[in-house]
C-alpha cells in the first residue's frame, strides 16, 4: 500500500449535466483528495493525443469527437492506492456492468459517454498527469 496520484477526467456528458460536484463528492467520500483541478475545452487533436493508445480501435473517432464536444474537468486525485480506489469509485467501463453506487452506474449514459476517465496503472498515471499539469500545479 502506498500513497499514489492518479489522473481523473470528468467527461463532457457529466460537465454538460452539471454533475461535477456530485462526482467530486464520491471521490472525497472514498478518501481521495483532489490536489489539482481545472476545467478545459479539449480540441479533437488534443483528445486524440491523450487517447493515442486507442487510436486503432473502432471507437477512436467517436471517442475523440465526444471528448472535444464540451468542456471537461481534469483533476489529480491523491490517496492510499488512489489508482485502484478511483477505478472502484468509477465502476466498469460499460455502465450496464458497473456496480451500484459507482459513478458510472449512477451517471453514465452509455459505454462511450461514461462520465469519467481514470488512469489504470502507475506508469499511465504519471504520463497522464504530466499531459495536463505541471508539478507546480500539484498541491498535495
Ligand atoms: P476505461 O475508460 O474504463 O479505462 P478503456 O480504456 O477501455 O476504458 O476505454 C477508454 C474509453 O473509450 C472508454 O471510457 C469509453 C471508450 N470506449 C471503450 N470501449 C468502447 C466501445 N466499445 N464503444 C464506444 N466507446 C468505447
Ligand atoms: Mg482506460
Coordinates of N, CA, C and O and ligand atoms in Angstrom, one line a residue, residues 11 50-51 53-54 57-60 62-64 66-67 87 90-94 104 110-120 128, ligand 1:
X11 N -16.0 13.9 -17.8 CA -16.1 13.9 -19.2 C -17.3 14.8 -19.6 O -18.1 15.2 -18.8
X50 N -4.2 12.4 -26.1 CA -4.4 11.9 -24.8 C -4.8 10.4 -24.9 O -4.3 9.5 -24.1
X51 N -5.7 10.0 -25.9 CA -6.2 8.7 -26.0 C -5.4 7.9 -27.1 O -5.9 7.0 -27.8
X53 N -3.3 5.6 -27.2 CA -3.3 4.2 -27.0 C -4.4 3.5 -27.7 O -4.4 2.3 -28.1
X54 N -5.5 4.2 -27.9 CA -6.7 3.6 -28.5 C -6.9 4.0 -30.0 O -8.0 3.8 -30.6
X57 N -8.5 1.6 -32.4 CA -9.8 1.0 -32.0 C -10.9 1.6 -32.9 O -10.9 2.7 -33.3
X58 N -12.0 0.8 -33.1 CA -13.1 1.3 -34.0 C -13.8 2.5 -33.4 O -14.4 3.3 -34.2
X59 N -13.7 2.7 -32.1 CA -14.5 3.8 -31.5 C -13.6 5.1 -31.3 O -14.1 6.0 -30.7
X60 N -12.4 5.1 -31.9 CA -11.5 6.2 -31.6 C -12.1 7.5 -32.1 O -12.0 8.5 -31.4
X62 N -15.2 8.4 -32.6 CA -16.4 8.7 -31.7 C -15.9 9.2 -30.4 O -16.4 10.2 -29.9
X63 N -14.9 8.6 -29.8 CA -14.3 8.9 -28.5 C -13.7 10.3 -28.5 O -14.0 11.2 -27.7
X64 N -12.9 10.6 -29.5 CA -12.2 11.9 -29.6 C -13.2 13.1 -29.9 O -13.1 14.2 -29.4
X66 N -16.4 13.1 -29.1 CA -17.1 13.2 -27.8 C -16.2 14.0 -26.8 O -16.7 15.0 -26.2
X67 N -15.0 13.7 -26.6 CA -14.1 14.4 -25.6 C -13.9 15.8 -25.9 O -13.6 16.6 -25.0
X87 N -10.6 3.7 -9.7 CA -11.3 2.8 -10.6 C -12.5 2.1 -10.0 O -13.5 1.9 -10.6
X90 N -15.2 4.7 -9.9 CA -15.8 4.9 -11.2 C -16.7 3.9 -11.7 O -17.7 4.2 -12.3
X91 N -16.4 2.6 -11.4 CA -17.2 1.5 -11.9 C -16.7 1.0 -13.3 O -15.9 1.7 -13.9
X92 N -17.3 0.0 -13.8 CA -16.9 -0.7 -15.0 C -17.1 0.3 -16.2 O -18.0 1.2 -16.2
X93 N -16.3 0.1 -17.3 CA -16.4 1.0 -18.4 C -17.8 1.1 -19.0 O -18.3 2.2 -19.3
X94 N -18.5 -0.1 -19.1 CA -19.8 -0.1 -19.6 C -20.8 0.1 -18.4 O -20.8 -0.8 -17.5
X104 N -20.2 5.5 -12.7 CA -20.8 5.1 -14.0 C -22.2 4.5 -13.8 O -23.0 4.7 -14.7
X110 N -23.8 5.8 -21.5 CA -23.5 4.7 -22.4 C -22.1 4.3 -22.2 O -21.3 5.0 -21.5
X111 N -21.6 3.2 -22.9 CA -20.2 2.8 -22.8 C -19.3 3.9 -23.4 O -18.2 4.1 -22.9
X112 N -19.8 4.7 -24.3 CA -18.9 5.8 -24.9 C -19.0 7.0 -24.0 O -18.0 7.7 -23.8
X113 N -20.2 7.4 -23.6 CA -20.4 8.6 -22.8 C -20.5 8.2 -21.3 O -21.6 8.1 -20.8
X114 N -19.4 7.9 -20.7 CA -19.4 7.2 -19.4 C -18.8 8.0 -18.3 O -18.3 7.5 -17.3
X115 N -19.0 9.3 -18.4 CA -18.8 10.3 -17.3 C -17.4 10.6 -16.8 O -17.1 11.7 -16.3
X116 N -16.6 9.6 -16.7 CA -15.3 9.8 -16.1 C -14.2 8.9 -16.7 O -14.5 7.9 -17.3
X117 N -13.0 9.5 -16.7 CA -11.8 8.7 -17.0 C -10.9 8.6 -15.8 O -10.9 9.5 -14.9
X118 N -10.2 7.5 -15.6 CA -9.2 7.3 -14.6 C -8.1 6.5 -15.0 O -8.2 5.5 -15.8
X119 N -6.8 6.9 -14.7 CA -5.6 6.2 -15.1 C -5.7 4.7 -14.6 O -6.4 4.4 -13.6
X120 N -5.0 3.8 -15.3 CA -5.2 2.4 -15.0 C -3.9 1.8 -14.4 O -4.0 0.6 -14.0
X128 N -0.2 10.6 -17.8 CA -1.5 11.4 -18.0 C -1.5 12.6 -17.1 O -2.0 13.7 -17.5
Ligands
LIG1 P1 -11.8 2.9 -19.3 O1 -12.3 4.4 -19.5 O2 -12.8 2.2 -18.3 O3 -10.4 2.9 -18.8 P2 -11.0 1.9 -21.9 O4 -9.6 2.5 -21.5 O5 -11.1 0.5 -22.3 O6 -12.0 2.1 -20.6 O7 -11.6 2.8 -23.0 C1 -11.4 4.3 -23.0 C2 -12.7 4.9 -23.4 O8 -13.1 4.6 -24.7 C3 -13.9 4.5 -22.5 O9 -14.0 5.1 -21.3 C4 -15.1 4.8 -23.4 C5 -14.5 4.5 -24.8 N1 -14.9 3.1 -25.2 C6 -14.3 2.0 -24.8 N2 -14.9 0.9 -25.3 C7 -15.9 1.4 -26.2 C8 -16.8 0.8 -27.0 N3 -17.0 -0.5 -27.2 N4 -17.7 1.7 -27.7 C9 -17.5 3.0 -27.6 N5 -16.6 3.6 -26.8 C10 -15.8 2.8 -26.1

